[in-house]
Amino acid sequence: MEKPSNSEQVKVLVIGSGPAGLSAALYAARADLNPVVLAGMELGGQVSLTNTVENYPGFPEGVGGTQLVELFQKQAERFGARVEFDTATEVDLSQRPFRVQTYNGEYLADTLIISTGATPIHLDVPGESELTGRGVSYCATCDGWFFKDKDVVVVGGGDSALEEGIFLTRYAKSVTIIHRRDALRAGAILQKRAIEHPKIKFVWNSVVTEILGDEAVHAVRLKNVVTGETSDHATDGVFIFIGHHPNTQIFDGQLELDEHGYLVTDKLMHTKVPGVFAAGEAADPTFRQVITSAGMGAAAAMQAIHFLEEHAETPVESAISK
Ligand SMILES: Cc1cc2nc3c(=O)[nH]c(=O)nc-3n(C[C@H](O)[C@H](O)[C@H](O)COP(=O)(O)OP(=O)(O)OC[C@H]3O[C@@H](n4cnc5c(N)ncnc54)[C@H](O)[C@@H]3O)c2cc1C
């Protein structure tokens, strides 16, 4: 890695500004470590795309996703965290301080907390990339408004698919959920809400093999996985919610990844490299929630504080229970 002229040394560098990253920043900031958070392309992470979060404690009436992450950020900044609108492009974890190259420069970090989260998985069918932004979407909150009184399809059968499908009924005339199995994977309450919703229909045992359109989407080509039959289903929009993959490519070869690309940590959020911790969905294929990601972020920061106390020449004052 070439050393750029604008290089900054920090005690704690947090990569990612979702619930995990901002919670890590809060804890590190309260230990007077002045953490820097690299926000990446999505300030606030996935939850900022969500309309309402109803399962984060402390908000009995629910809270907007954007509002929640704004509060996370404000709280971390109050204690000295700094959020930078920059993205890590390359890391060198072979020695401390760790070197993290970004679009705008370079950081030398005594400890690193990786909270780069996950991004939606694409269908990888013809028409998908060509029509993205012209009817194909991965975010109902961002794009639902464009489908007022239109017919849309949602691809998937898990929590995200149903949550987003129900959200789309605010705008769309009809929402058809296309699922490759004959049963949903989503939680029971969500299933009930979706199945009973008058605007929502289901197409079972079917996969999308092509998205059809020119300037805009006009149909999806479906294949019934049981009968093999193909058919075209007219639609104005295609919302794809079939899972996520972890944003961990830049750590490949330097940190241990599992077979799906998730960072491997022990239960104290340690990676194999001392001083490098991972938190949230980048290291969590199981829970994938705001509260669990935030909890992992806090835990990673507490471990980073201990690490600095043990390794830095001048021990930092522990503020974990301040
Ligand atoms: C539509 C939807 C609805 C949801 N609803 C709920 C809900 O109601 N309740 C709930 O508990 N959970 C919900 N979730 C899940 C929740 O949003 C996630 O579990 C949580 O956001 C994960 O937090 P995270 O910090 O690990 O990662 P993410 O939120 O994925 O954030 C990752 C961060 O890393 C940054 N980043 C990535 N790569 C880089 C890089 N190279 N350099 C710098 N930064 C980088 C990104 O910009 C982003 O800021 C929902 C998710 C979705 C998609």
PDB file of N, CA, C and O and ligand atoms in Angstrom, residues 14-22 38-56 86-89 115-120 138-141 160 163-164 241 244 247 250-251 279-284 287-294, ligand 1:
ATOM      1  N   VAL A  14     -13.352   2.879  13.348  1.00  0.00           N
ATOM      2  CA  VAL A  14     -14.531   2.043  13.151  1.00  0.00           C
ATOM      3  C   VAL A  14     -14.876   2.099  11.667  1.00  0.00           C
ATOM      4  O   VAL A  14     -15.066   3.183  11.119  1.00  0.00           O
ATOM      5  N   ILE A  15     -14.942   0.942  11.035  1.00  0.00           N
ATOM      6  CA  ILE A  15     -15.301   0.928   9.612  1.00  0.00           C
ATOM      7  C   ILE A  15     -16.764   0.529   9.512  1.00  0.00           C
ATOM      8  O   ILE A  15     -17.128  -0.613   9.783  1.00  0.00           O
ATOM      9  N   GLY A  16     -17.606   1.494   9.122  1.00  0.00           N
ATOM     10  CA  GLY A  16     -19.043   1.230   9.004  1.00  0.00           C
ATOM     11  C   GLY A  16     -19.837   2.068   9.991  1.00  0.00           C
ATOM     12  O   GLY A  16     -19.430   2.218  11.150  1.00  0.00           O
ATOM     13  N   SER A  17     -20.957   2.623   9.530  1.00  0.00           N
ATOM     14  CA  SER A  17     -21.741   3.546  10.371  1.00  0.00           C
ATOM     15  C   SER A  17     -23.160   3.048  10.606  1.00  0.00           C
ATOM     16  O   SER A  17     -24.086   3.839  10.773  1.00  0.00           O
ATOM     17  N   GLY A  18     -23.347   1.728  10.599  1.00  0.00           N
ATOM     18  CA  GLY A  18     -24.650   1.163  10.956  1.00  0.00           C
ATOM     19  C   GLY A  18     -24.780   1.084  12.468  1.00  0.00           C
ATOM     20  O   GLY A  18     -23.961   1.651  13.213  1.00  0.00           O
ATOM     21  N   PRO A  19     -25.797   0.385  12.962  1.00  0.00           N
ATOM     22  CA  PRO A  19     -25.985   0.268  14.414  1.00  0.00           C
ATOM     23  C   PRO A  19     -24.748  -0.281  15.126  1.00  0.00           C
ATOM     24  O   PRO A  19     -24.416   0.184  16.225  1.00  0.00           O
ATOM     25  N   ALA A  20     -24.051  -1.234  14.513  1.00  0.00           N
ATOM     26  CA  ALA A  20     -22.858  -1.800  15.153  1.00  0.00           C
ATOM     27  C   ALA A  20     -21.762  -0.740  15.243  1.00  0.00           C
ATOM     28  O   ALA A  20     -21.174  -0.523  16.317  1.00  0.00           O
ATOM     29  N   GLY A  21     -21.482  -0.070  14.140  1.00  0.00           N
ATOM     30  CA  GLY A  21     -20.397   0.910  14.105  1.00  0.00           C
ATOM     31  C   GLY A  21     -20.663   2.095  15.018  1.00  0.00           C
ATOM     32  O   GLY A  21     -19.778   2.545  15.753  1.00  0.00           O
ATOM     33  N   LEU A  22     -21.895   2.615  14.994  1.00  0.00           N
ATOM     34  CA  LEU A  22     -22.188   3.799  15.807  1.00  0.00           C
ATOM     35  C   LEU A  22     -22.242   3.449  17.297  1.00  0.00           C
ATOM     36  O   LEU A  22     -21.883   4.269  18.141  1.00  0.00           O
ATOM     37  N   LEU A  38     -15.756   5.536   9.725  1.00  0.00           N
ATOM     38  CA  LEU A  38     -15.884   5.684   8.273  1.00  0.00           C
ATOM     39  C   LEU A  38     -17.301   5.274   7.905  1.00  0.00           C
ATOM     40  O   LEU A  38     -17.708   4.132   8.128  1.00  0.00           O
ATOM     41  N   ALA A  39     -18.050   6.216   7.361  1.00  0.00           N
ATOM     42  CA  ALA A  39     -19.489   5.965   7.143  1.00  0.00           C
ATOM     43  C   ALA A  39     -19.765   5.021   5.988  1.00  0.00           C
ATOM     44  O   ALA A  39     -20.790   4.353   5.962  1.00  0.00           O
ATOM     45  N   GLY A  40     -18.857   4.969   5.007  1.00  0.00           N
ATOM     46  CA  GLY A  40     -19.142   4.162   3.822  1.00  0.00           C
ATOM     47  C   GLY A  40     -20.221   4.814   2.976  1.00  0.00           C
ATOM     48  O   GLY A  40     -20.555   5.996   3.152  1.00  0.00           O
ATOM     49  N   MET A  41     -20.800   4.052   2.070  1.00  0.00           N
ATOM     50  CA  MET A  41     -21.762   4.609   1.111  1.00  0.00           C
ATOM     51  C   MET A  41     -23.150   4.787   1.711  1.00  0.00           C
ATOM     52  O   MET A  41     -24.020   5.387   1.103  1.00  0.00           O
ATOM     53  N   GLU A  42     -23.366   4.199   2.884  1.00  0.00           N
ATOM     54  CA  GLU A  42     -24.727   4.214   3.450  1.00  0.00           C
ATOM     55  C   GLU A  42     -24.651   4.662   4.910  1.00  0.00           C
ATOM     56  O   GLU A  42     -24.523   3.824   5.816  1.00  0.00           O
ATOM     57  N   LEU A  43     -24.697   5.968   5.141  1.00  0.00           N
ATOM     58  CA  LEU A  43     -24.653   6.464   6.525  1.00  0.00           C
ATOM     59  C   LEU A  43     -25.828   5.866   7.301  1.00  0.00           C
ATOM     60  O   LEU A  43     -26.969   5.968   6.880  1.00  0.00           O
ATOM     61  N   GLY A  44     -25.509   5.242   8.422  1.00  0.00           N
ATOM     62  CA  GLY A  44     -26.565   4.637   9.238  1.00  0.00           C
ATOM     63  C   GLY A  44     -26.832   3.180   8.901  1.00  0.00           C
ATOM     64  O   GLY A  44     -27.517   2.493   9.645  1.00  0.00           O
ATOM     65  N   GLY A  45     -26.320   2.722   7.777  1.00  0.00           N
ATOM     66  CA  GLY A  45     -26.463   1.301   7.421  1.00  0.00           C
ATOM     67  C   GLY A  45     -27.863   0.941   6.963  1.00  0.00           C
ATOM     68  O   GLY A  45     -28.668   1.805   6.625  1.00  0.00           O
ATOM     69  N   GLN A  46     -28.124  -0.355   6.963  1.00  0.00           N
ATOM     70  CA  GLN A  46     -29.392  -0.864   6.414  1.00  0.00           C
ATOM     71  C   GLN A  46     -30.617  -0.294   7.103  1.00  0.00           C
ATOM     72  O   GLN A  46     -31.645  -0.074   6.474  1.00  0.00           O
ATOM     73  N   VAL A  47     -30.508  -0.078   8.408  1.00  0.00           N
ATOM     74  CA  VAL A  47     -31.702   0.341   9.144  1.00  0.00           C
ATOM     75  C   VAL A  47     -32.173   1.725   8.707  1.00  0.00           C
ATOM     76  O   VAL A  47     -33.340   2.067   8.838  1.00  0.00           O
ATOM     77  N   SER A  48     -31.260   2.510   8.131  1.00  0.00           N
ATOM     78  CA  SER A  48     -31.665   3.831   7.656  1.00  0.00           C
ATOM     79  C   SER A  48     -32.609   3.722   6.460  1.00  0.00           C
ATOM     80  O   SER A  48     -33.242   4.694   6.068  1.00  0.00           O
ATOM     81  N   LEU A  49     -32.697   2.529   5.863  1.00  0.00           N
ATOM     82  CA  LEU A  49     -33.620   2.327   4.747  1.00  0.00           C
ATOM     83  C   LEU A  49     -35.001   1.880   5.223  1.00  0.00           C
ATOM     84  O   LEU A  49     -35.921   1.708   4.445  1.00  0.00           O
ATOM     85  N   THR A  50     -35.118   1.670   6.538  1.00  0.00           N
ATOM     86  CA  THR A  50     -36.350   1.099   7.082  1.00  0.00           C
ATOM     87  C   THR A  50     -37.284   2.190   7.560  1.00  0.00           C
ATOM     88  O   THR A  50     -36.844   3.151   8.172  1.00  0.00           O
ATOM     89  N   ASN A  51     -38.554   2.011   7.281  1.00  0.00           N
ATOM     90  CA  ASN A  51     -39.526   3.020   7.675  1.00  0.00           C
ATOM     91  C   ASN A  51     -39.665   3.099   9.192  1.00  0.00           C
ATOM     92  O   ASN A  51     -39.389   4.132   9.793  1.00  0.00           O
ATOM     93  N   THR A  52     -40.072   2.009   9.809  1.00  0.00           N
ATOM     94  CA  THR A  52     -40.286   2.020  11.260  1.00  0.00           C
ATOM     95  C   THR A  52     -39.644   0.802  11.900  1.00  0.00           C
ATOM     96  O   THR A  52     -39.783  -0.312  11.398  1.00  0.00           O
ATOM     97  N   VAL A  53     -38.954   1.035  12.991  1.00  0.00           N
ATOM     98  CA  VAL A  53     -38.389  -0.061  13.775  1.00  0.00           C
ATOM     99  C   VAL A  53     -39.252  -0.200  15.025  1.00  0.00           C
ATOM    100  O   VAL A  53     -39.375   0.749  15.805  1.00  0.00           O
ATOM    101  N   GLU A  54     -39.833  -1.357  15.189  1.00  0.00           N
ATOM    102  CA  GLU A  54     -40.764  -1.548  16.315  1.00  0.00           C
ATOM    103  C   GLU A  54     -40.179  -2.449  17.390  1.00  0.00           C
ATOM    104  O   GLU A  54     -40.835  -2.709  18.398  1.00  0.00           O
ATOM    105  N   ASN A  55     -38.959  -2.967  17.135  1.00  0.00           N
ATOM    106  CA  ASN A  55     -38.419  -3.947  18.081  1.00  0.00           C
ATOM    107  C   ASN A  55     -37.100  -3.504  18.695  1.00  0.00           C
ATOM    108  O   ASN A  55     -36.302  -4.313  19.107  1.00  0.00           O
ATOM    109  N   TYR A  56     -36.882  -2.187  18.711  1.00  0.00           N
ATOM    110  CA  TYR A  56     -35.710  -1.683  19.415  1.00  0.00           C
ATOM    111  C   TYR A  56     -36.189  -1.096  20.730  1.00  0.00           C
ATOM    112  O   TYR A  56     -37.023  -0.179  20.725  1.00  0.00           O
ATOM    113  N   ASP A  86     -16.434   8.686   4.199  1.00  0.00           N
ATOM    114  CA  ASP A  86     -15.330   8.075   3.467  1.00  0.00           C
ATOM    115  C   ASP A  86     -15.486   6.557   3.547  1.00  0.00           C
ATOM    116  O   ASP A  86     -16.202   6.034   4.407  1.00  0.00           O
ATOM    117  N   THR A  87     -14.821   5.857   2.642  1.00  0.00           N
ATOM    118  CA  THR A  87     -14.974   4.401   2.534  1.00  0.00           C
ATOM    119  C   THR A  87     -13.602   3.745   2.561  1.00  0.00           C
ATOM    120  O   THR A  87     -12.682   4.231   1.896  1.00  0.00           O
ATOM    121  N   ALA A  88     -13.471   2.676   3.320  1.00  0.00           N
ATOM    122  CA  ALA A  88     -12.211   1.922   3.332  1.00  0.00           C
ATOM    123  C   ALA A  88     -12.100   1.126   2.034  1.00  0.00           C
ATOM    124  O   ALA A  88     -13.049   0.441   1.650  1.00  0.00           O
ATOM    125  N   THR A  89     -10.950   1.238   1.370  1.00  0.00           N
ATOM    126  CA  THR A  89     -10.792   0.536   0.097  1.00  0.00           C
ATOM    127  C   THR A  89      -9.764  -0.597   0.196  1.00  0.00           C
ATOM    128  O   THR A  89      -9.781  -1.519  -0.603  1.00  0.00           O
ATOM    129  N   SER A 115     -17.296  -3.053  11.106  1.00  0.00           N
ATOM    130  CA  SER A 115     -18.763  -3.177  11.198  1.00  0.00           C
ATOM    131  C   SER A 115     -19.351  -2.778   9.845  1.00  0.00           C
ATOM    132  O   SER A 115     -20.157  -1.859   9.750  1.00  0.00           O
ATOM    133  N   THR A 116     -18.885  -3.481   8.831  1.00  0.00           N
ATOM    134  CA  THR A 116     -19.241  -3.125   7.454  1.00  0.00           C
ATOM    135  C   THR A 116     -20.558  -3.739   7.001  1.00  0.00           C
ATOM    136  O   THR A 116     -20.982  -3.531   5.860  1.00  0.00           O
ATOM    137  N   GLY A 117     -21.221  -4.508   7.866  1.00  0.00           N
ATOM    138  CA  GLY A 117     -22.570  -4.967   7.576  1.00  0.00           C
ATOM    139  C   GLY A 117     -22.690  -5.880   6.367  1.00  0.00           C
ATOM    140  O   GLY A 117     -21.757  -6.619   6.018  1.00  0.00           O
ATOM    141  N   ALA A 118     -23.844  -5.787   5.754  1.00  0.00           N
ATOM    142  CA  ALA A 118     -24.161  -6.688   4.644  1.00  0.00           C
ATOM    143  C   ALA A 118     -24.943  -5.917   3.580  1.00  0.00           C
ATOM    144  O   ALA A 118     -25.511  -4.872   3.867  1.00  0.00           O
ATOM    145  N   THR A 119     -24.972  -6.441   2.338  1.00  0.00           N
ATOM    146  CA  THR A 119     -25.775  -5.791   1.277  1.00  0.00           C
ATOM    147  C   THR A 119     -26.679  -6.819   0.596  1.00  0.00           C
ATOM    148  O   THR A 119     -26.408  -8.024   0.652  1.00  0.00           O
ATOM    149  N   PRO A 120     -27.737  -6.331  -0.041  1.00  0.00           N
ATOM    150  CA  PRO A 120     -28.723  -7.264  -0.604  1.00  0.00           C
ATOM    151  C   PRO A 120     -28.148  -8.158  -1.706  1.00  0.00           C
ATOM    152  O   PRO A 120     -27.333  -7.717  -2.523  1.00  0.00           O
ATOM    153  N   TYR A 138     -34.188  -2.529  -4.478  1.00  0.00           N
ATOM    154  CA  TYR A 138     -33.849  -3.344  -3.303  1.00  0.00           C
ATOM    155  C   TYR A 138     -34.262  -2.608  -2.031  1.00  0.00           C
ATOM    156  O   TYR A 138     -33.855  -2.992  -0.946  1.00  0.00           O
ATOM    157  N   CYS A 139     -35.048  -1.557  -2.181  1.00  0.00           N
ATOM    158  CA  CYS A 139     -35.378  -0.716  -1.020  1.00  0.00           C
ATOM    159  C   CYS A 139     -36.765  -0.109  -1.191  1.00  0.00           C
ATOM    160  O   CYS A 139     -36.949   0.856  -1.950  1.00  0.00           O
ATOM    161  N   ALA A 140     -37.735  -0.663  -0.484  1.00  0.00           N
ATOM    162  CA  ALA A 140     -39.109  -0.170  -0.598  1.00  0.00           C
ATOM    163  C   ALA A 140     -39.237   1.237  -0.038  1.00  0.00           C
ATOM    164  O   ALA A 140     -39.948   2.075  -0.581  1.00  0.00           O
ATOM    165  N   THR A 141     -38.531   1.496   1.060  1.00  0.00           N
ATOM    166  CA  THR A 141     -38.628   2.821   1.680  1.00  0.00           C
ATOM    167  C   THR A 141     -38.125   3.901   0.726  1.00  0.00           C
ATOM    168  O   THR A 141     -38.675   4.991   0.659  1.00  0.00           O
ATOM    169  N   SER A 160     -37.712  -9.728   5.610  1.00  0.00           N
ATOM    170  CA  SER A 160     -37.548  -8.498   4.821  1.00  0.00           C
ATOM    171  C   SER A 160     -38.582  -8.424   3.718  1.00  0.00           C
ATOM    172  O   SER A 160     -39.191  -7.378   3.488  1.00  0.00           O
ATOM    173  N   GLU A 163     -42.017  -7.679   5.288  1.00  0.00           N
ATOM    174  CA  GLU A 163     -42.043  -6.332   5.868  1.00  0.00           C
ATOM    175  C   GLU A 163     -42.110  -5.288   4.757  1.00  0.00           C
ATOM    176  O   GLU A 163     -42.907  -4.351   4.794  1.00  0.00           O
ATOM    177  N   GLU A 164     -41.259  -5.471   3.744  1.00  0.00           N
ATOM    178  CA  GLU A 164     -41.218  -4.511   2.644  1.00  0.00           C
ATOM    179  C   GLU A 164     -42.481  -4.598   1.798  1.00  0.00           C
ATOM    180  O   GLU A 164     -42.982  -3.594   1.303  1.00  0.00           O
ATOM    181  N   PHE A 241     -35.904  -9.014  -2.287  1.00  0.00           N
ATOM    182  CA  PHE A 241     -35.475  -9.167  -0.888  1.00  0.00           C
ATOM    183  C   PHE A 241     -35.175 -10.639  -0.626  1.00  0.00           C
ATOM    184  O   PHE A 241     -35.967 -11.344   0.000  1.00  0.00           O
ATOM    185  N   HIS A 244     -28.821 -11.220   2.033  1.00  0.00           N
ATOM    186  CA  HIS A 244     -27.720 -10.263   2.037  1.00  0.00           C
ATOM    187  C   HIS A 244     -26.389 -10.982   1.990  1.00  0.00           C
ATOM    188  O   HIS A 244     -26.307 -12.134   2.401  1.00  0.00           O
ATOM    189  N   ASN A 247     -20.243  -7.469   3.726  1.00  0.00           N
ATOM    190  CA  ASN A 247     -19.283  -6.580   3.038  1.00  0.00           C
ATOM    191  C   ASN A 247     -17.894  -6.768   3.638  1.00  0.00           C
ATOM    192  O   ASN A 247     -17.414  -5.926   4.411  1.00  0.00           O
ATOM    193  N   ILE A 250     -12.723  -6.705   1.400  1.00  0.00           N
ATOM    194  CA  ILE A 250     -11.396  -6.081   1.559  1.00  0.00           C
ATOM    195  C   ILE A 250     -10.562  -6.744   2.661  1.00  0.00           C
ATOM    196  O   ILE A 250      -9.377  -6.463   2.792  1.00  0.00           O
ATOM    197  N   PHE A 251     -11.191  -7.628   3.438  1.00  0.00           N
ATOM    198  CA  PHE A 251     -10.446  -8.308   4.511  1.00  0.00           C
ATOM    199  C   PHE A 251     -10.028  -9.722   4.115  1.00  0.00           C
ATOM    200  O   PHE A 251      -9.326 -10.397   4.865  1.00  0.00           O
ATOM    201  N   ALA A 279     -17.970  -6.656  14.378  1.00  0.00           N
ATOM    202  CA  ALA A 279     -19.278  -6.577  15.042  1.00  0.00           C
ATOM    203  C   ALA A 279     -20.385  -6.421  14.018  1.00  0.00           C
ATOM    204  O   ALA A 279     -20.160  -5.917  12.916  1.00  0.00           O
ATOM    205  N   GLY A 280     -21.579  -6.840  14.401  1.00  0.00           N
ATOM    206  CA  GLY A 280     -22.753  -6.641  13.541  1.00  0.00           C
ATOM    207  C   GLY A 280     -22.818  -7.664  12.424  1.00  0.00           C
ATOM    208  O   GLY A 280     -22.185  -8.730  12.468  1.00  0.00           O
ATOM    209  N   GLU A 281     -23.596  -7.313  11.410  1.00  0.00           N
ATOM    210  CA  GLU A 281     -23.919  -8.288  10.362  1.00  0.00           C
ATOM    211  C   GLU A 281     -22.721  -8.761   9.554  1.00  0.00           C
ATOM    212  O   GLU A 281     -22.798  -9.798   8.903  1.00  0.00           O
ATOM    213  N   ALA A 282     -21.612  -8.018   9.570  1.00  0.00           N
ATOM    214  CA  ALA A 282     -20.418  -8.477   8.857  1.00  0.00           C
ATOM    215  C   ALA A 282     -19.892  -9.770   9.475  1.00  0.00           C
ATOM    216  O   ALA A 282     -19.195 -10.547   8.834  1.00  0.00           O
ATOM    217  N   ALA A 283     -20.282  -9.979  10.755  1.00  0.00           N
ATOM    218  CA  ALA A 283     -19.783 -11.155  11.474  1.00  0.00           C
ATOM    219  C   ALA A 283     -20.941 -11.982  12.040  1.00  0.00           C
ATOM    220  O   ALA A 283     -20.723 -12.831  12.894  1.00  0.00           O
ATOM    221  N   ASP A 284     -22.148 -11.712  11.550  1.00  0.00           N
ATOM    222  CA  ASP A 284     -23.321 -12.329  12.186  1.00  0.00           C
ATOM    223  C   ASP A 284     -24.318 -12.843  11.154  1.00  0.00           C
ATOM    224  O   ASP A 284     -25.197 -12.100  10.707  1.00  0.00           O
ATOM    225  N   PHE A 287     -28.382 -13.508  13.760  1.00  0.00           N
ATOM    226  CA  PHE A 287     -29.406 -12.676  14.409  1.00  0.00           C
ATOM    227  C   PHE A 287     -29.881 -11.525  13.532  1.00  0.00           C
ATOM    228  O   PHE A 287     -31.057 -11.239  13.459  1.00  0.00           O
ATOM    229  N   ARG A 288     -28.923 -10.797  12.938  1.00  0.00           N
ATOM    230  CA  ARG A 288     -29.215  -9.760  11.956  1.00  0.00           C
ATOM    231  C   ARG A 288     -30.307  -8.783  12.362  1.00  0.00           C
ATOM    232  O   ARG A 288     -31.300  -8.586  11.654  1.00  0.00           O
ATOM    233  N   GLN A 289     -30.134  -8.180  13.506  1.00  0.00           N
ATOM    234  CA  GLN A 289     -31.083  -7.197  14.017  1.00  0.00           C
ATOM    235  C   GLN A 289     -30.336  -5.954  14.470  1.00  0.00           C
ATOM    236  O   GLN A 289     -29.128  -6.002  14.712  1.00  0.00           O
ATOM    237  N   VAL A 290     -31.068  -4.878  14.621  1.00  0.00           N
ATOM    238  CA  VAL A 290     -30.453  -3.644  15.121  1.00  0.00           C
ATOM    239  C   VAL A 290     -29.896  -3.884  16.525  1.00  0.00           C
ATOM    240  O   VAL A 290     -28.749  -3.541  16.821  1.00  0.00           O
ATOM    241  N   ILE A 291     -30.720  -4.498  17.374  1.00  0.00           N
ATOM    242  CA  ILE A 291     -30.290  -4.616  18.770  1.00  0.00           C
ATOM    243  C   ILE A 291     -29.075  -5.534  18.918  1.00  0.00           C
ATOM    244  O   ILE A 291     -28.161  -5.251  19.690  1.00  0.00           O
ATOM    245  N   THR A 292     -29.047  -6.613  18.162  1.00  0.00           N
ATOM    246  CA  THR A 292     -27.902  -7.523  18.288  1.00  0.00           C
ATOM    247  C   THR A 292     -26.651  -6.880  17.680  1.00  0.00           C
ATOM    248  O   THR A 292     -25.553  -7.009  18.220  1.00  0.00           O
ATOM    249  N   SER A 293     -26.831  -6.178  16.566  1.00  0.00           N
ATOM    250  CA  SER A 293     -25.684  -5.518  15.931  1.00  0.00           C
ATOM    251  C   SER A 293     -25.130  -4.436  16.848  1.00  0.00           C
ATOM    252  O   SER A 293     -23.911  -4.314  17.029  1.00  0.00           O
ATOM    253  N   ALA A 294     -26.051  -3.656  17.440  1.00  0.00           N
ATOM    254  CA  ALA A 294     -25.608  -2.599  18.361  1.00  0.00           C
ATOM    255  C   ALA A 294     -24.887  -3.222  19.560  1.00  0.00           C
ATOM    256  O   ALA A 294     -23.842  -2.730  19.999  1.00  0.00           O
TER     257      ALA A 294
HETATM  258  C1  LIG B   1     -35.463  -3.389   4.943  1.00  0.00           C
HETATM  259  C2  LIG B   1     -34.895  -3.758   6.260  1.00  0.00           C
HETATM  260  C3  LIG B   1     -35.660  -3.653   7.394  1.00  0.00           C
HETATM  261  C4  LIG B   1     -35.124  -3.987   8.640  1.00  0.00           C
HETATM  262  N1  LIG B   1     -35.911  -3.840   9.753  1.00  0.00           N
HETATM  263  C5  LIG B   1     -35.391  -4.122  10.969  1.00  0.00           C
HETATM  264  C6  LIG B   1     -36.172  -3.943  12.141  1.00  0.00           C
HETATM  265  O1  LIG B   1     -37.331  -3.523  12.106  1.00  0.00           O
HETATM  266  N2  LIG B   1     -35.597  -4.260  13.323  1.00  0.00           N
HETATM  267  C7  LIG B   1     -34.326  -4.728  13.420  1.00  0.00           C
HETATM  268  O2  LIG B   1     -33.864  -4.973  14.521  1.00  0.00           O
HETATM  269  N3  LIG B   1     -33.561  -4.905  12.306  1.00  0.00           N
HETATM  270  C8  LIG B   1     -34.064  -4.610  11.098  1.00  0.00           C
HETATM  271  N4  LIG B   1     -33.303  -4.788   9.972  1.00  0.00           N
HETATM  272  C9  LIG B   1     -31.944  -5.322  10.111  1.00  0.00           C
HETATM  273  C10 LIG B   1     -30.973  -4.242  10.583  1.00  0.00           C
HETATM  274  O3  LIG B   1     -31.100  -3.102   9.770  1.00  0.00           O
HETATM  275  C11 LIG B   1     -29.553  -4.788  10.503  1.00  0.00           C
HETATM  276  O4  LIG B   1     -29.454  -5.939  11.303  1.00  0.00           O
HETATM  277  C12 LIG B   1     -28.536  -3.769  11.008  1.00  0.00           C
HETATM  278  O5  LIG B   1     -28.624  -2.572  10.298  1.00  0.00           O
HETATM  279  C13 LIG B   1     -27.129  -4.320  10.874  1.00  0.00           C
HETATM  280  O6  LIG B   1     -26.264  -3.375  11.397  1.00  0.00           O
HETATM  281  P1  LIG B   1     -24.701  -3.338  11.050  1.00  0.00           P
HETATM  282  O7  LIG B   1     -24.189  -2.121  11.709  1.00  0.00           O
HETATM  283  O8  LIG B   1     -24.092  -4.621  11.350  1.00  0.00           O
HETATM  284  O9  LIG B   1     -24.603  -3.211   9.449  1.00  0.00           O
HETATM  285  P2  LIG B   1     -25.287  -2.306   8.367  1.00  0.00           P
HETATM  286  O10 LIG B   1     -26.532  -1.701   8.876  1.00  0.00           O
HETATM  287  O11 LIG B   1     -25.347  -3.163   7.148  1.00  0.00           O
HETATM  288  O12 LIG B   1     -24.232  -1.121   8.146  1.00  0.00           O
HETATM  289  C14 LIG B   1     -23.018  -1.348   7.485  1.00  0.00           C
HETATM  290  C15 LIG B   1     -22.259  -0.047   7.390  1.00  0.00           C
HETATM  291  O13 LIG B   1     -20.965  -0.294   6.876  1.00  0.00           O
HETATM  292  C16 LIG B   1     -20.668   0.677   5.888  1.00  0.00           C
HETATM  293  N5  LIG B   1     -19.619   0.115   5.021  1.00  0.00           N
HETATM  294  C17 LIG B   1     -19.644  -1.015   4.265  1.00  0.00           C
HETATM  295  N6  LIG B   1     -18.466  -1.197   3.632  1.00  0.00           N
HETATM  296  C18 LIG B   1     -17.679  -0.152   4.029  1.00  0.00           C
HETATM  297  C19 LIG B   1     -16.341   0.228   3.730  1.00  0.00           C
HETATM  298  N7  LIG B   1     -15.565  -0.471   2.895  1.00  0.00           N
HETATM  299  N8  LIG B   1     -15.851   1.363   4.299  1.00  0.00           N
HETATM  300  C20 LIG B   1     -16.621   2.107   5.155  1.00  0.00           C
HETATM  301  N9  LIG B   1     -17.878   1.760   5.485  1.00  0.00           N
HETATM  302  C21 LIG B   1     -18.396   0.658   4.918  1.00  0.00           C
HETATM  303  C22 LIG B   1     -22.002   0.967   5.240  1.00  0.00           C
HETATM  304  O14 LIG B   1     -21.971   2.242   4.563  1.00  0.00           O
HETATM  305  C23 LIG B   1     -22.894   1.001   6.470  1.00  0.00           C
HETATM  306  O15 LIG B   1     -22.825   2.254   7.084  1.00  0.00           O
HETATM  307  C24 LIG B   1     -33.800  -4.455   8.735  1.00  0.00           C
HETATM  308  C25 LIG B   1     -33.014  -4.558   7.573  1.00  0.00           C
HETATM  309  C26 LIG B   1     -33.545  -4.202   6.349  1.00  0.00           C
HETATM  310  C27 LIG B   1     -32.710  -4.311   5.109  1.00  0.00           C
END
